[in-house]
Short mmCIF file of C-alpha atoms and ligand atoms in Angstrom, two decimals:
data_model
loop_
_atom_site.label_atom_id
_atom_site.label_comp_id
_atom_site.label_asym_id
_atom_site.label_seq_id
_atom_site.Cartn_x
_atom_site.Cartn_y
_atom_site.Cartn_z
CA MET B 415 -11.59 11.84 -1.39
CA ALA B 416 -8.57 14.13 -0.87
CA ASP B 417 -7.74 15.03 2.74
CA MET B 418 -8.23 18.78 3.29
CA GLN B 419 -5.17 19.05 5.53
CA TYR B 420 -2.87 16.97 3.32
CA PRO B 421 -3.41 17.25 -0.44
CA ASN B 422 -1.30 14.15 -1.16
CA VAL B 423 -3.49 11.94 1.05
CA THR B 424 -6.51 10.19 -0.48
CA VAL B 425 -9.02 8.38 1.71
CA MET B 426 -10.99 5.89 -0.36
CA ASP B 427 -14.60 6.13 0.68
CA HIS B 428 -15.95 3.80 -2.03
CA PRO B 429 -18.81 1.69 -0.56
CA LEU B 430 -17.19 -1.64 -1.54
CA ILE B 431 -13.97 -0.65 0.19
CA GLN B 432 -15.76 0.49 3.34
CA HIS B 433 -17.89 -2.67 3.48
CA LYS B 434 -14.91 -5.00 3.13
CA LEU B 435 -12.91 -2.99 5.66
CA SER B 436 -15.70 -3.39 8.23
CA ILE B 437 -15.50 -7.19 7.95
CA LEU B 438 -11.71 -7.02 8.12
CA ARG B 439 -11.81 -5.09 11.38
CA ASP B 440 -14.11 -7.64 13.06
CA LYS B 441 -12.14 -9.76 15.53
CA ALA B 442 -14.34 -12.73 14.62
CA THR B 443 -13.01 -12.73 11.02
CA GLY B 444 -10.59 -15.64 10.61
CA SER B 445 -7.30 -15.75 8.71
CA LYS B 446 -8.72 -17.24 5.50
CA GLN B 447 -11.33 -14.52 5.08
CA PHE B 448 -8.88 -11.89 6.33
CA ARG B 449 -6.42 -12.81 3.56
CA GLU B 450 -9.15 -12.74 0.92
CA LEU B 451 -10.33 -9.33 2.06
CA VAL B 452 -6.83 -7.83 2.15
CA LYS B 453 -6.27 -9.08 -1.40
CA GLU B 454 -9.59 -7.64 -2.61
CA LEU B 455 -9.04 -4.32 -0.86
CA ALA B 456 -5.56 -4.00 -2.35
CA MET B 457 -6.98 -4.58 -5.82
CA LEU B 458 -9.72 -1.98 -5.37
CA MET B 459 -7.26 0.54 -3.96
CA ALA B 460 -4.74 -0.04 -6.75
CA PHE B 461 -7.49 0.70 -9.26
CA GLU B 462 -7.78 4.21 -7.82
CA ALA B 463 -4.08 4.70 -7.08
CA THR B 464 -3.17 4.06 -10.73
CA ARG B 465 -5.63 6.64 -12.05
CA GLY B 466 -2.73 9.01 -12.87
CA PHE B 467 -0.88 6.51 -15.09
CA GLN B 468 -0.05 7.95 -18.52
CA LEU B 469 -1.76 6.71 -21.66
CA ALA B 470 -0.43 6.59 -25.22
CA GLU B 471 -2.47 6.69 -28.38
CA SER B 472 -2.65 3.47 -30.34
CA THR B 473 -4.74 2.01 -33.14
CA VAL B 474 -6.66 -1.21 -33.22
CA GLU B 475 -8.68 -2.91 -35.90
CA THR B 476 -12.06 -3.92 -34.57
CA PRO B 477 -14.19 -6.36 -36.61
CA ILE B 478 -15.82 -3.21 -38.04
CA ILE B 479 -13.12 -0.57 -38.60
CA GLU B 480 -9.67 0.65 -37.54
CA THR B 481 -9.95 3.02 -34.58
CA THR B 482 -7.85 5.08 -32.19
CA THR B 483 -7.50 3.61 -28.71
CA TYR B 484 -5.46 4.34 -25.57
CA VAL B 485 -3.02 1.99 -23.91
CA LEU B 486 -0.72 2.35 -20.92
CA ALA B 487 2.29 4.42 -21.97
CA GLY B 488 4.64 1.70 -20.86
CA LYS B 489 5.96 3.20 -17.62
CA LYS B 490 7.17 0.31 -15.53
CA VAL B 491 5.71 -0.45 -12.10
CA ALA B 492 7.21 -1.99 -8.96
CA VAL B 493 5.06 -3.21 -6.07
CA ILE B 494 7.03 -3.12 -2.82
CA PRO B 495 5.44 -4.93 0.14
CA ILE B 496 6.80 -4.15 3.59
CA LEU B 497 7.18 -7.61 5.15
CA ARG B 498 5.35 -9.38 6.52
CA ALA B 499 1.89 -7.91 6.35
CA GLY B 500 2.42 -6.08 3.04
CA LEU B 501 2.68 -9.48 1.35
CA GLY B 502 -1.08 -9.87 1.71
CA MET B 503 -1.65 -6.94 -0.67
CA VAL B 504 0.66 -8.03 -3.50
CA GLU B 505 -1.44 -10.66 -5.26
CA GLY B 506 -4.49 -8.42 -5.69
CA ILE B 507 -2.36 -5.72 -7.31
CA LEU B 508 -0.58 -8.18 -9.60
CA GLU B 509 -3.95 -9.33 -10.90
CA LEU B 510 -4.50 -5.78 -12.12
CA ILE B 511 -0.91 -5.08 -13.21
CA PRO B 512 0.57 -8.46 -14.13
CA ALA B 513 3.76 -6.98 -15.63
CA ALA B 514 4.71 -5.23 -12.38
CA ARG B 515 7.89 -6.36 -10.66
CA VAL B 516 7.90 -7.07 -6.93
CA GLY B 517 10.57 -5.90 -4.49
CA HIS B 518 10.60 -6.84 -0.82
CA ILE B 519 11.61 -4.75 2.18
CA GLY B 520 11.73 -6.62 5.48
CA LEU B 521 11.06 -4.42 8.50
CA TYR B 522 9.62 -5.18 11.90
CA ARG B 523 8.76 -2.78 14.68
CA ASP B 524 10.77 -3.19 17.84
CA PRO B 525 7.99 -3.68 20.44
CA GLN B 526 9.80 -1.49 23.01
CA THR B 527 11.05 1.43 20.93
CA LEU B 528 8.41 1.07 18.13
CA ARG B 529 11.27 1.88 15.72
CA PRO B 530 11.60 -0.17 12.49
CA VAL B 531 14.36 -2.78 12.28
CA GLU B 532 15.44 -3.82 8.78
CA TYR B 533 16.12 -7.50 8.12
CA TYR B 534 15.71 -8.05 4.37
CA CYS B 535 15.75 -6.20 1.07
CA LYS B 536 15.56 -7.35 -2.53
CA LEU B 537 14.52 -4.85 -5.18
CA PRO B 538 14.20 -4.92 -8.99
CA GLU B 539 17.53 -3.73 -10.51
CA ASP B 540 15.89 -0.88 -12.44
CA ILE B 541 13.99 0.46 -9.41
CA SER B 542 14.88 4.08 -10.28
CA GLU B 543 12.97 3.81 -13.58
CA ARG B 544 9.74 2.45 -12.08
CA ASP B 545 6.58 3.88 -10.59
CA ILE B 546 6.60 2.51 -7.04
CA LEU B 547 3.61 1.26 -5.05
CA ILE B 548 4.67 0.55 -1.45
CA VAL B 549 2.04 -1.63 0.22
CA ASP B 550 1.42 -2.29 3.91
CA PRO B 551 -1.98 -2.72 5.61
CA MET B 552 -1.08 -0.51 8.59
CA LEU B 553 0.43 2.98 8.89
CA ALA B 554 0.78 3.44 12.66
CA THR B 555 3.69 5.64 13.86
CA GLY B 556 4.83 5.88 10.25
CA GLY B 557 8.31 4.64 11.17
CA SER B 558 8.21 1.58 8.89
CA ALA B 559 6.80 3.43 5.88
CA SER B 560 9.24 6.33 6.27
CA ALA B 561 12.18 3.93 6.54
CA ALA B 562 11.02 2.10 3.40
CA ILE B 563 10.61 5.37 1.49
CA GLN B 564 14.05 6.57 2.59
CA PHE B 565 15.56 3.24 1.62
CA LEU B 566 14.00 3.37 -1.86
CA ARG B 567 15.04 6.98 -2.35
CA GLU B 568 18.65 6.10 -1.59
CA ARG B 569 18.40 3.62 -4.46
CA GLY B 570 17.10 6.23 -6.88
CA ALA B 571 13.33 5.71 -6.60
CA ARG B 572 11.43 8.91 -7.40
CA ASN B 573 7.76 8.38 -8.10
CA ILE B 574 6.40 6.72 -4.95
CA SER B 575 2.86 5.98 -3.77
CA LEU B 576 2.03 4.35 -0.43
CA LEU B 577 -1.10 2.16 -0.18
CA VAL B 578 -2.32 1.31 3.32
CA LEU B 579 -5.63 -0.04 4.55
CA ILE B 580 -5.74 1.81 7.87
CA ALA B 581 -3.71 4.89 8.78
CA ALA B 582 -3.31 6.66 12.11
CA PRO B 583 -3.10 10.47 12.01
CA GLU B 584 0.34 10.16 13.64
CA GLY B 585 1.60 7.98 10.77
CA ILE B 586 0.28 10.29 8.07
CA LYS B 587 1.94 13.28 9.74
CA GLU B 588 5.25 11.42 9.98
CA VAL B 589 5.28 10.35 6.32
CA VAL B 590 4.15 13.78 5.07
CA GLU B 591 6.93 15.44 7.10
CA CYS B 592 9.58 12.98 5.86
CA ALA B 593 8.38 12.67 2.28
CA GLY B 594 5.79 15.24 1.31
CA ASP B 595 5.81 14.24 -2.36
CA VAL B 596 4.73 10.64 -1.67
CA ARG B 597 1.04 10.06 -2.44
CA ILE B 598 -0.71 8.22 0.39
CA TYR B 599 -3.85 6.15 -0.27
CA ALA B 600 -5.78 4.80 2.72
CA ALA B 601 -9.13 3.06 3.10
CA ALA B 602 -9.58 4.72 6.51
CA VAL B 603 -7.89 7.18 8.85
CA ASP B 604 -8.56 6.07 12.41
CA SER B 605 -8.62 7.93 15.71
CA HIS B 606 -5.19 7.52 17.34
CA LEU B 607 -2.49 5.10 18.54
CA ASN B 608 -2.70 3.36 21.92
CA ASP B 609 0.21 3.08 24.38
CA HIS B 610 1.54 0.01 22.52
CA GLY B 611 1.54 1.78 19.16
CA TYR B 612 -1.57 -0.03 17.89
CA ILE B 613 -4.11 1.83 15.82
CA VAL B 614 -7.44 2.53 17.58
CA PRO B 615 -9.94 1.16 16.61
CA GLY B 616 -7.77 -0.48 13.90
CA LEU B 617 -7.90 -4.20 13.28
CA GLY B 618 -5.23 -5.51 15.66
CA ASP B 619 -1.96 -6.97 14.39
CA ALA B 620 -2.27 -7.27 10.62
CA GLY B 621 0.63 -9.73 10.21
CA ASP B 622 -0.65 -12.06 12.92
CA ARG B 623 -4.19 -12.01 11.55
CA LEU B 624 -3.00 -12.64 7.97
CA PHE B 625 -0.71 -15.50 8.83
CA GLY B 626 -2.44 -16.88 11.93
CA THR B 627 0.62 -16.49 14.14
CA LYS B 628 -1.30 -15.50 17.30
C1 LIG G 586 3.23 -3.69 11.18
C2 LIG G 586 2.63 -3.17 9.90
C3 LIG G 586 3.61 -2.10 9.49
C4 LIG G 586 4.05 -1.55 10.83
C5 LIG G 586 3.33 -0.26 11.06
O1 LIG G 586 4.26 -4.54 10.93
O2 LIG G 586 2.44 -4.17 8.95
O3 LIG G 586 4.72 -2.57 8.77
O4 LIG G 586 3.66 -2.50 11.83
O5 LIG G 586 3.78 0.35 12.21
P1 LIG G 586 4.59 1.72 12.21
O6 LIG G 586 3.84 2.63 11.27
O7 LIG G 586 4.51 2.16 13.63
O8 LIG G 586 5.98 1.46 11.75
P2 LIG G 586 5.04 -5.30 12.11
O9 LIG G 586 6.21 -4.48 12.56
O10 LIG G 586 4.07 -5.72 13.17
O11 LIG G 586 5.67 -6.54 11.38
P3 LIG G 586 4.94 -7.79 10.68
O12 LIG G 586 4.29 -7.26 9.42
O13 LIG G 586 6.06 -8.70 10.39
O14 LIG G 586 3.93 -8.36 11.64
N1 LIG G 587 0.90 -2.81 13.24
C1 LIG G 587 -0.24 -3.54 13.19
O1 LIG G 587 -0.26 -4.65 12.64
N2 LIG G 587 -1.35 -3.02 13.74
C2 LIG G 587 -1.36 -1.81 14.32
O2 LIG G 587 -2.43 -1.37 14.81
C3 LIG G 587 -0.16 -1.07 14.37
C4 LIG G 587 0.95 -1.60 13.82
#
């Protein structure tokens, strides 16, 4: 479902996605199930986010006859998780697109300023030739996603999509203002951010829930 205010924002209202997201939000859901759900949600979202991929005509010989078929046109893909929590979304996407390369951008939010601090980056060498899927479960202030987009742009990346599970309106606005051509896919857009920069109602700290660090 395209957002009326922002044409490049798609909120995925598929019943399977909404059902899994409800369990993910529940504070009683433990790390094991949380990880499984993040993986499944990423896979379902990637299915929709890759709808625009180009096809090329091919031929195949079935046991009956030779026929025209359609295969992916060969555009290369890079999945870029924003560490840490983005890591939880990588495996599900690689199950759908096994030939994709994976680049990592390490950013954490300074708890006082809420600004992203970069601590790691390793990207595929041919990043400028790839369709990019940035993945991160949470889009809160939008600082981390905008920094990652800027970082990738400086290295020549052009065709960028951002897949998040939960977005705050503040984060969407920030990314649209910084990078209006980036397509944003979210399973939900929540109400607002609280005073600590957490999404309300959200799901809490995605990294801590994925990795059991709190
Ligand atoms: C979380 C989340 C995003 C960021 C979103 O990461 O995974 O990367 O916050 O917030 P923002 O939109 O306000 O930048 P966090 O900084 O907690 O790091 P972690 O993944 O290592 O826990
Ligand atoms: N990061 C998280 O993990 N959760 C939020 O609600 C906001 C930022």
